[in-house]
CSV table of C-alpha atoms in Angstrom, one decimal:
chain,number,residue,atom,x,y,z
A,526,MET,CA,-29.8,87.7,-102.0
A,527,SER,CA,-31.8,87.2,-98.9
A,528,GLU,CA,-33.6,84.2,-100.4
A,529,GLY,CA,-30.2,82.6,-101.4
A,530,TRP,CA,-28.9,83.1,-97.9
A,531,LEU,CA,-32.0,81.5,-96.4
A,532,ASP,CA,-31.6,78.5,-98.7
A,533,GLU,CA,-28.0,78.2,-97.7
A,534,VAL,CA,-29.0,78.3,-94.0
A,535,LEU,CA,-31.7,75.7,-94.5
A,536,GLN,CA,-29.3,73.5,-96.4
A,537,SER,CA,-26.8,73.8,-93.7
A,538,PHE,CA,-29.4,73.0,-91.1
A,539,ARG,CA,-30.5,69.9,-93.0
A,540,GLU,CA,-26.9,68.8,-93.3
A,541,SER,CA,-26.4,69.3,-89.5
A,542,THR,CA,-29.7,67.5,-88.8
A,543,ASP,CA,-28.7,64.6,-91.0
A,544,GLY,CA,-25.3,64.5,-89.3
A,545,LEU,CA,-26.9,64.5,-85.9
A,546,ARG,CA,-29.3,61.8,-86.9
A,547,ASP,CA,-26.4,59.6,-88.2
A,548,ALA,CA,-24.5,60.3,-85.1
A,549,TYR,CA,-27.5,59.4,-82.9
A,550,ALA,CA,-28.0,56.2,-84.9
A,551,ALA,CA,-24.3,55.3,-84.5
A,552,LEU,CA,-24.5,56.1,-80.8
A,553,ARG,CA,-27.6,54.0,-80.4
A,554,ARG,CA,-26.0,51.1,-82.2
A,555,GLU,CA,-23.0,51.5,-79.9
A,556,VAL,CA,-25.2,51.5,-76.8
A,557,LEU,CA,-27.1,48.4,-78.0
A,558,LYS,CA,-23.7,46.7,-78.6
A,559,LEU,CA,-22.5,47.7,-75.1
A,560,ASN,CA,-25.8,46.5,-73.6
A,561,VAL,CA,-25.4,43.2,-75.3
A,562,GLU,CA,-21.8,42.9,-74.1
A,563,LEU,CA,-22.9,44.0,-70.6
A,564,GLU,CA,-25.6,41.4,-70.5
A,565,GLU,CA,-23.2,38.8,-71.6
A,566,ARG,CA,-20.8,39.8,-68.9
A,567,ASN,CA,-23.6,39.8,-66.3
A,568,ARG,CA,-24.5,36.3,-67.4
A,569,ASN,CA,-20.9,35.2,-67.1
A,570,LEU,CA,-20.7,36.9,-63.7
A,571,ARG,CA,-23.9,35.2,-62.5
A,572,ARG,CA,-22.6,31.8,-63.7
A,573,THR,CA,-19.3,32.3,-62.1
A,574,LEU,CA,-20.9,33.3,-58.8
A,575,ARG,CA,-23.2,30.3,-59.0
A,576,GLU,CA,-20.2,28.0,-59.7
A,577,VAL,CA,-18.4,29.6,-56.7
A,578,GLN,CA,-21.4,29.1,-54.5
A,579,GLU,CA,-21.7,25.5,-55.7
A,580,LEU,CA,-18.0,24.9,-55.1
A,581,LYS,CA,-18.2,26.5,-51.7
A,582,GLY,CA,-21.2,24.3,-50.8
A,583,TYR,CA,-19.4,21.2,-52.1
A,584,LEU,CA,-16.3,22.0,-50.1
A,585,SER,CA,-18.4,22.7,-47.0
A,586,SER,CA,-20.2,19.4,-47.5
A,587,VAL,CA,-16.9,17.6,-47.8
A,588,LEU,CA,-15.6,19.4,-44.7
A,589,GLU,CA,-18.6,18.5,-42.7
A,590,SER,CA,-18.5,14.9,-43.9
A,591,VAL,CA,-14.9,14.1,-43.0
A,592,ALA,CA,-14.3,12.0,-39.9
A,593,ASN,CA,-11.5,14.2,-38.5
A,594,GLY,CA,-12.1,17.5,-36.7
A,595,VAL,CA,-11.0,20.6,-38.7
A,596,VAL,CA,-10.4,23.9,-37.1
A,597,VAL,CA,-9.3,27.0,-39.0
A,598,VAL,CA,-8.1,30.3,-37.5
A,599,ASN,CA,-7.5,33.7,-39.2
A,600,THR,CA,-4.4,35.8,-38.9
A,601,GLU,CA,-5.6,37.1,-35.5
A,602,GLY,CA,-5.9,33.5,-34.1
A,603,LYS,CA,-9.7,33.6,-34.1
A,604,ILE,CA,-11.7,30.5,-35.2
A,605,THR,CA,-13.4,30.8,-38.6
A,606,ILE,CA,-14.2,27.2,-39.5
A,607,PHE,CA,-15.2,24.5,-37.1
A,608,ASN,CA,-16.6,21.3,-38.7
A,609,ARG,CA,-19.1,18.7,-37.4
A,610,ALA,CA,-16.5,16.2,-36.3
A,611,ALA,CA,-14.8,18.9,-34.2
A,612,GLU,CA,-18.2,19.6,-32.6
A,613,ARG,CA,-18.6,15.9,-31.7
A,614,MET,CA,-15.1,15.6,-30.4
A,615,THR,CA,-15.1,18.7,-28.2
A,616,GLY,CA,-18.8,19.1,-27.3
A,617,TYR,CA,-18.8,22.7,-28.5
A,618,ARG,CA,-21.4,23.9,-31.1
A,619,LYS,CA,-20.1,25.8,-34.1
A,620,GLU,CA,-22.0,28.9,-33.0
A,621,GLU,CA,-20.2,28.9,-29.6
A,622,VAL,CA,-16.7,29.1,-31.0
A,623,LEU,CA,-16.8,31.0,-34.3
A,624,GLY,CA,-15.1,34.4,-34.0
A,625,ARG,CA,-13.5,33.5,-30.6
A,626,PRO,CA,-9.8,33.3,-30.0
A,627,TYR,CA,-8.5,29.7,-30.2
A,628,THR,CA,-6.8,30.0,-26.8
A,629,GLU,CA,-10.0,31.2,-25.2
A,630,VAL,CA,-11.8,28.1,-26.2
A,631,PHE,CA,-9.1,25.4,-25.9
A,632,GLY,CA,-6.7,27.0,-23.5
A,633,ALA,CA,-3.2,28.2,-24.1
A,634,ASP,CA,-0.8,25.3,-24.4
A,635,ASP,CA,2.9,26.1,-24.6
A,636,PRO,CA,3.2,26.2,-27.6
A,637,THR,CA,-0.3,25.8,-29.2
A,638,PRO,CA,0.5,24.0,-32.5
A,639,ILE,CA,-2.0,25.9,-34.7
A,640,LEU,CA,-0.8,29.3,-33.4
A,641,GLU,CA,2.8,28.2,-33.7
A,642,THR,CA,2.2,27.4,-37.3
A,643,LEU,CA,0.4,30.7,-37.8
A,644,ARG,CA,3.5,32.5,-36.3
A,645,THR,CA,6.3,30.5,-38.0
A,646,GLY,CA,4.6,28.9,-41.1
A,647,ARG,CA,6.0,25.5,-40.0
A,648,GLU,CA,3.8,22.5,-40.3
A,649,ILE,CA,3.5,20.6,-37.0
A,650,GLY,CA,2.3,17.0,-36.3
A,651,THR,CA,2.0,15.8,-32.7
A,652,LYS,CA,-0.1,13.8,-30.3
A,653,ARG,CA,-1.7,15.9,-27.6
A,654,GLU,CA,-4.9,16.4,-25.6
A,655,VAL,CA,-7.6,18.9,-26.4
A,656,ARG,CA,-9.8,20.3,-23.6
A,657,ALA,CA,-13.5,19.5,-24.3
A,658,LYS,CA,-16.5,21.7,-23.2
A,659,ASP,CA,-17.2,19.5,-20.2
A,660,GLY,CA,-13.6,19.7,-19.0
A,661,ARG,CA,-12.4,16.3,-20.0
A,662,MET,CA,-9.2,16.0,-22.0
A,663,VAL,CA,-9.6,14.3,-25.4
A,664,PRO,CA,-6.5,12.5,-26.8
A,665,VAL,CA,-5.9,13.6,-30.4
A,666,ASP,CA,-3.4,13.2,-33.3
A,667,SER,CA,-2.9,16.8,-34.4
A,668,SER,CA,-1.5,18.1,-37.7
A,669,THR,CA,-1.3,21.8,-38.7
A,670,ALA,CA,-0.6,23.8,-41.9
A,671,LEU,CA,-0.6,27.4,-43.0
A,672,VAL,CA,-3.5,28.7,-45.2
A,673,THR,CA,-2.4,31.1,-48.0
A,674,ASP,CA,-4.0,32.6,-51.1
A,675,GLU,CA,-2.8,32.2,-54.7
A,676,ALA,CA,-0.3,35.0,-54.2
A,677,GLY,CA,1.1,33.3,-51.2
A,678,ARG,CA,-0.3,35.8,-48.7
A,679,LYS,CA,-1.0,34.4,-45.3
A,680,LEU,CA,-4.7,33.9,-44.5
A,681,GLY,CA,-4.6,31.8,-41.4
A,682,ALA,CA,-3.8,28.2,-40.2
A,683,VAL,CA,-5.7,24.9,-40.2
A,684,GLU,CA,-5.5,22.1,-37.6
A,685,VAL,CA,-6.8,18.6,-38.3
A,686,LEU,CA,-7.7,16.5,-35.2
A,687,ARG,CA,-8.0,12.7,-35.2
A,688,ASP,CA,-9.8,11.4,-32.0
A,689,LEU,CA,-7.6,8.8,-30.3
A,690,SER,CA,-10.0,7.9,-27.5
A,691,GLU,CA,-11.1,4.6,-29.1
A,692,VAL,CA,-7.5,3.8,-30.0
A,693,ARG,CA,-6.4,4.4,-26.4
A,694,ALA,CA,-9.3,2.4,-25.0
A,695,LEU,CA,-8.4,-0.5,-27.3
A,696,GLU,CA,-4.8,-0.3,-26.2
A,697,GLU,CA,-5.9,-0.4,-22.6
A,698,GLN,CA,-8.2,-3.3,-23.3
A,699,LEU,CA,-5.5,-5.2,-25.0
A,700,GLU,CA,-3.1,-4.6,-22.1
A,701,ARG,CA,-5.7,-5.7,-19.7
A,702,SER,CA,-6.5,-8.8,-21.8
A,703,ARG,CA,-2.8,-9.8,-21.8
A,704,THR,CA,-2.7,-9.3,-18.0
A,705,LEU,CA,-5.9,-11.3,-17.5
A,706,ALA,CA,-4.7,-14.1,-19.8
A,707,ALA,CA,-1.4,-14.4,-17.8
A,708,LEU,CA,-3.4,-14.3,-14.6
A,709,GLY,CA,-5.8,-16.9,-15.8
A,710,GLU,CA,-3.0,-19.2,-16.9
A,711,MET,CA,-1.4,-18.9,-13.5
A,712,ALA,CA,-4.8,-19.5,-11.8
A,713,ALA,CA,-5.4,-22.6,-13.8
A,714,ASN,CA,-2.0,-24.1,-12.8
A,715,VAL,CA,-2.7,-23.2,-9.1
A,716,ALA,CA,-6.2,-24.7,-9.4
A,717,HIS,CA,-4.8,-28.0,-10.8
A,718,GLU,CA,-2.3,-28.2,-8.0
A,719,VAL,CA,-4.8,-27.4,-5.3
A,720,ARG,CA,-7.6,-29.7,-6.4
A,721,ASN,CA,-5.7,-33.0,-5.6
A,722,PRO,CA,-4.9,-32.0,-2.0
A,723,LEU,CA,-8.5,-30.8,-1.6
A,724,GLY,CA,-9.8,-34.2,-2.7
A,725,ALA,CA,-7.5,-35.9,-0.2
A,726,ILE,CA,-8.6,-33.6,2.7
A,727,GLY,CA,-12.2,-34.2,1.8
A,728,GLY,CA,-11.7,-37.9,2.0
A,729,TYR,CA,-10.0,-37.7,5.4
A,730,LEU,CA,-12.8,-35.5,6.7
A,731,GLU,CA,-15.4,-38.1,5.6
A,732,LEU,CA,-13.5,-40.9,7.4
A,733,LEU,CA,-13.1,-38.7,10.5
A,734,GLU,CA,-16.8,-37.9,10.7
A,735,ARG,CA,-17.7,-41.6,10.1
A,736,ASP,CA,-15.5,-42.6,13.1
A,737,MET,CA,-17.1,-40.1,15.5
A,738,GLU,CA,-20.1,-40.8,17.7
A,739,GLU,CA,-23.3,-39.1,16.6
A,740,ALA,CA,-23.4,-37.1,19.8
A,741,ASP,CA,-19.8,-36.0,19.6
A,742,PRO,CA,-19.7,-32.1,19.6
A,743,LYS,CA,-16.7,-32.2,17.4
A,744,ARG,CA,-18.8,-33.5,14.5
A,745,LYS,CA,-20.0,-29.9,14.1
A,746,LEU,CA,-16.4,-28.7,13.6
A,747,VAL,CA,-15.8,-31.4,11.0
A,748,ARG,CA,-19.0,-30.4,9.1
A,749,LYS,CA,-17.9,-26.8,9.2
A,750,MET,CA,-14.5,-27.8,7.8
A,751,ALA,CA,-16.3,-29.9,5.1
A,752,GLU,CA,-18.4,-26.8,4.2
A,753,GLY,CA,-15.3,-24.7,3.8
A,754,LEU,CA,-13.7,-27.4,1.7
A,755,ALA,CA,-16.8,-27.5,-0.5
A,756,ARG,CA,-16.5,-23.7,-1.0
A,757,LEU,CA,-12.9,-24.0,-1.9
A,758,ASP,CA,-13.8,-26.8,-4.4
A,759,ARG,CA,-16.4,-24.5,-6.0
A,760,ILE,CA,-13.8,-21.8,-6.3
A,761,VAL,CA,-11.3,-24.2,-8.0
A,762,THR,CA,-14.1,-25.5,-10.3
A,763,ASN,CA,-15.0,-21.9,-11.3
A,764,LEU,CA,-11.3,-21.1,-11.9
A,765,LEU,CA,-10.9,-24.1,-14.2
A,766,THR,CA,-14.2,-23.3,-16.0
A,767,TYR,CA,-12.9,-19.8,-16.6
A,768,THR,CA,-9.5,-20.7,-17.8
A,769,ARG,CA,-10.1,-23.9,-19.8
A,770,PRO,CA,-11.4,-23.8,-23.4
A,771,LEU,CA,-15.1,-24.5,-23.7
A,772,THR,CA,-17.0,-25.6,-26.8
A,773,PRO,CA,-20.7,-24.8,-26.4
A,774,ASP,CA,-23.3,-27.3,-27.7
A,775,LEU,CA,-25.5,-24.8,-29.5
A,776,ARG,CA,-29.1,-25.9,-30.2
A,777,GLU,CA,-32.3,-24.0,-31.1
A,778,ALA,CA,-34.2,-22.9,-28.0
A,779,ASP,CA,-36.9,-20.7,-26.7
A,780,LEU,CA,-35.2,-18.2,-24.4
A,781,ARG,CA,-38.4,-17.8,-22.4
A,782,GLU,CA,-38.4,-21.5,-21.4
A,783,VAL,CA,-34.7,-21.4,-20.6
A,784,ALA,CA,-35.1,-18.3,-18.4
A,785,GLU,CA,-38.2,-19.7,-16.7
A,786,GLU,CA,-36.5,-22.9,-15.8
A,787,ALA,CA,-33.4,-21.1,-14.6
A,788,LEU,CA,-35.4,-18.7,-12.4
A,789,ARG,CA,-37.5,-21.6,-11.0
A,790,PHE,CA,-34.4,-23.6,-10.0
A,791,PHE,CA,-32.7,-20.5,-8.6
A,792,GLN,CA,-35.8,-19.7,-6.4
A,793,LEU,CA,-35.8,-23.3,-5.1
A,794,GLY,CA,-32.2,-23.0,-4.1
A,795,CYS,CA,-32.6,-19.6,-2.4
A,796,ASP,CA,-32.7,-19.3,1.4
A,797,GLU,CA,-36.4,-19.0,2.5
A,798,LYS,CA,-35.7,-15.8,4.4
A,799,VAL,CA,-34.1,-14.2,1.4
A,800,SER,CA,-36.7,-15.3,-1.1
A,801,LYS,CA,-39.5,-13.8,1.0
A,802,LYS,CA,-37.9,-10.4,0.8
A,803,VAL,CA,-37.4,-10.5,-3.0
A,804,ARG,CA,-40.1,-10.2,-5.6
A,805,PHE,CA,-39.2,-12.2,-8.8
A,806,SER,CA,-40.8,-11.4,-12.1
A,807,LEU,CA,-40.3,-12.5,-15.7
A,808,GLU,CA,-41.7,-10.7,-18.8
A,809,PHE,CA,-41.2,-11.5,-22.5
A,810,SER,CA,-42.2,-9.5,-25.5
A,811,GLY,CA,-43.2,-12.2,-28.1
A,812,THR,CA,-41.3,-15.3,-28.9
A,813,VAL,CA,-37.5,-15.0,-28.6
A,814,ARG,CA,-35.5,-18.0,-30.1
A,815,ALA,CA,-31.8,-18.4,-30.4
A,816,TYR,CA,-29.0,-21.1,-30.6
A,817,VAL,CA,-27.8,-21.6,-27.1
A,818,ASP,CA,-26.0,-24.2,-24.9
A,819,THR,CA,-28.8,-24.5,-22.4
A,820,GLU,CA,-26.5,-25.6,-19.5
A,821,LEU,CA,-24.1,-22.8,-20.1
A,822,PHE,CA,-26.8,-20.2,-20.7
A,823,GLN,CA,-28.6,-21.2,-17.5
A,824,GLN,CA,-25.3,-20.8,-15.7
A,825,VAL,CA,-25.1,-17.2,-17.1
A,826,LEU,CA,-28.6,-16.5,-15.7
A,827,PHE,CA,-27.8,-18.2,-12.3
A,828,ASN,CA,-24.7,-16.0,-11.9
A,829,LEU,CA,-26.7,-12.8,-12.8
A,830,PHE,CA,-29.5,-13.8,-10.4
A,831,SER,CA,-27.0,-14.5,-7.6
A,832,ASN,CA,-25.3,-11.1,-8.3
A,833,ALA,CA,-28.6,-9.3,-8.1
A,834,LEU,CA,-29.6,-11.0,-4.9
A,835,GLN,CA,-26.3,-10.1,-3.2
A,836,ALA,CA,-27.0,-6.4,-4.3
A,837,MET,CA,-30.3,-6.4,-2.4
A,838,PRO,CA,-29.5,-7.4,1.3
A,839,GLU,CA,-32.7,-5.7,2.5
A,840,GLY,CA,-34.8,-7.2,-0.3
A,841,GLY,CA,-36.2,-5.7,-3.5
A,842,GLU,CA,-37.2,-6.7,-7.0
A,843,LEU,CA,-35.4,-9.0,-9.4
A,844,LYS,CA,-36.8,-8.7,-12.9
A,845,VAL,CA,-36.0,-10.7,-16.0
A,846,ARG,CA,-37.1,-9.2,-19.3
A,847,GLY,CA,-36.7,-10.7,-22.8
A,848,TYR,CA,-37.3,-9.2,-26.3
A,849,LYS,CA,-35.9,-9.0,-29.8
A,850,ASP,CA,-33.9,-6.0,-31.0
A,851,GLY,CA,-33.0,-6.2,-34.7
A,852,GLY,CA,-30.8,-9.3,-35.1
A,853,TRP,CA,-30.3,-9.7,-31.4
A,854,ALA,CA,-32.1,-11.8,-28.7
A,855,CYS,CA,-32.0,-9.7,-25.6
A,856,LEU,CA,-32.3,-10.7,-21.9
A,857,GLU,CA,-32.3,-8.1,-19.2
A,858,VAL,CA,-31.7,-9.0,-15.5
A,859,SER,CA,-32.3,-6.0,-13.3
A,860,ASP,CA,-32.4,-5.4,-9.6
A,861,SER,CA,-33.4,-2.6,-7.2
A,862,GLY,CA,-30.2,-3.0,-5.2
A,863,ILE,CA,-27.4,-0.8,-4.1
A,864,GLY,CA,-26.0,-0.1,-7.6
A,865,MET,CA,-22.4,0.5,-8.7
A,866,THR,CA,-20.0,3.3,-8.9
A,867,GLU,CA,-18.4,4.1,-12.2
A,868,GLU,CA,-15.1,2.4,-11.1
A,869,VAL,CA,-17.0,-0.8,-10.0
A,870,LYS,CA,-19.0,-0.8,-13.2
A,871,ARG,CA,-15.8,-0.4,-15.3
A,872,ARG,CA,-14.2,-3.4,-13.7
A,873,ALA,CA,-17.4,-5.5,-13.1
A,874,PHE,CA,-16.4,-8.3,-15.6
A,875,ASP,CA,-12.7,-8.5,-14.6
A,876,PRO,CA,-11.8,-11.8,-13.0
A,877,PHE,CA,-10.9,-11.7,-9.3
A,878,PHE,CA,-12.4,-8.3,-8.9
A,879,THR,CA,-15.1,-8.2,-6.2
A,880,THR,CA,-16.7,-5.8,-3.7
A,881,LYS,CA,-18.0,-8.6,-1.5
A,882,ALA,CA,-16.3,-9.7,1.6
A,883,LYS,CA,-16.6,-13.4,0.8
A,884,GLY,CA,-16.6,-13.0,-3.0
A,885,VAL,CA,-13.9,-14.3,-5.4
A,886,GLY,CA,-14.8,-12.2,-8.4
A,887,LEU,CA,-15.4,-14.9,-11.0
A,888,GLY,CA,-19.2,-14.9,-11.3
A,889,LEU,CA,-19.5,-12.0,-13.8
A,890,ALA,CA,-16.2,-12.9,-15.5
A,891,LEU,CA,-17.7,-16.3,-16.3
A,892,VAL,CA,-20.9,-14.6,-17.5
A,893,GLN,CA,-18.9,-12.6,-20.0
A,894,LYS,CA,-16.9,-15.6,-21.2
A,895,MET,CA,-20.0,-17.8,-21.7
A,896,VAL,CA,-21.9,-15.0,-23.5
A,897,HIS,CA,-19.0,-14.5,-25.8
A,898,LEU,CA,-19.0,-18.2,-26.6
A,899,HIS,CA,-22.6,-17.7,-27.9
A,900,GLY,CA,-21.4,-14.9,-30.2
A,901,GLY,CA,-23.0,-12.2,-28.0
A,902,GLU,CA,-22.1,-9.4,-25.6
A,903,VAL,CA,-23.0,-8.4,-22.1
A,904,SER,CA,-23.1,-4.9,-20.6
A,905,VAL,CA,-24.3,-3.2,-17.4
A,906,GLU,CA,-26.1,0.0,-16.5
A,907,SER,CA,-26.0,1.1,-12.9
A,908,GLU,CA,-26.0,4.0,-10.6
A,909,PRO,CA,-25.3,4.0,-6.8
A,910,GLY,CA,-28.6,3.6,-5.0
A,911,LYS,CA,-30.6,3.0,-8.2
A,912,GLY,CA,-30.0,-0.7,-8.8
A,913,SER,CA,-28.3,-2.4,-11.8
A,914,LYS,CA,-29.4,-3.8,-15.2
A,915,PHE,CA,-27.4,-6.4,-17.0
A,916,LEU,CA,-28.1,-6.8,-20.7
A,917,VAL,CA,-27.2,-10.0,-22.5
A,918,ARG,CA,-27.5,-10.0,-26.3
A,919,ILE,CA,-26.9,-13.0,-28.5
A,920,PRO,CA,-27.8,-13.5,-32.2
A,921,THR,CA,-31.5,-14.3,-32.7
A,922,LEU,CA,-33.2,-16.7,-35.1
A,923,ARG,CA,-35.0,-14.9,-37.9
């Protein structure tokens, strides 16, 4: 009886062991299955995260590449996105503004469009000015919109800024060009009307001087009148040159030879006292050739030399430098004179603008016109007390 009981116990143990073994095997299979599913889900998650990162990087690249400034604020009005164009426009670096309240960076306009959009949800488009880091006000075309998630919950607001500085500058330039064109037309009409009486007066002065005795003291007065008349005639001639259409006779030339000849003739015509106080120099880097109208181009240089000389009443250095820069033939005329203020520099090429007591203000205006006729451009760098440098650029020969 005890042996039968033991057999039963052993049999029951074997059955339990087999059951546990089967259960363990089933559990192991289930664990393996779960591990496979988990690994697949992990792979999908990693792929999704990678795609999200790639998409985020792509969107960031797009955001940084757009020409317009983009500023995003969160629901608290703090800046969370500030792209490269916004940095260029305002002078702020991204690191300086992220996390700061919008009004702390740009000031609190009444109302501030992006914050108004954040408050009301209303999109706003307007032209306004944004305060840059250096304090200047930048004209912009501003448009705002609300930022929401897929469920429509408010996340913040975005403002897109288009810099209108160039547009405004072009509008001002166009307006100035119209004014100058009207002024030039009026000046041309006046010059034509004045030239005939000037010619008659000059003829009478010649007759008057011829009838006077050589020792007559009044001959000096007549000569003075003739000199004044000659100056008026030069002014009229310059007016007509500025206002009438010119067609340059462009021919291939070595700019070094053109500049050397212009400088030589200019020095010959200078007052001896003046020329002794001024050091003239000419320097060229290699051969610089271009298509120029020699007569007009030498007039450009004469006017620049004359302007430089007048800027150095106590003497100094007048330097001419020539070189090639890409597709441009460049000539620099610099002086060590009194220099210009920003206002004078801005208006330097305007006709009839002058800072000289006896000037008419056509010298640099003629320079600009003649350079433009050569398909080039002229600019000036100057600071008060540090002299001026005029840069003439015209297309070079390859």
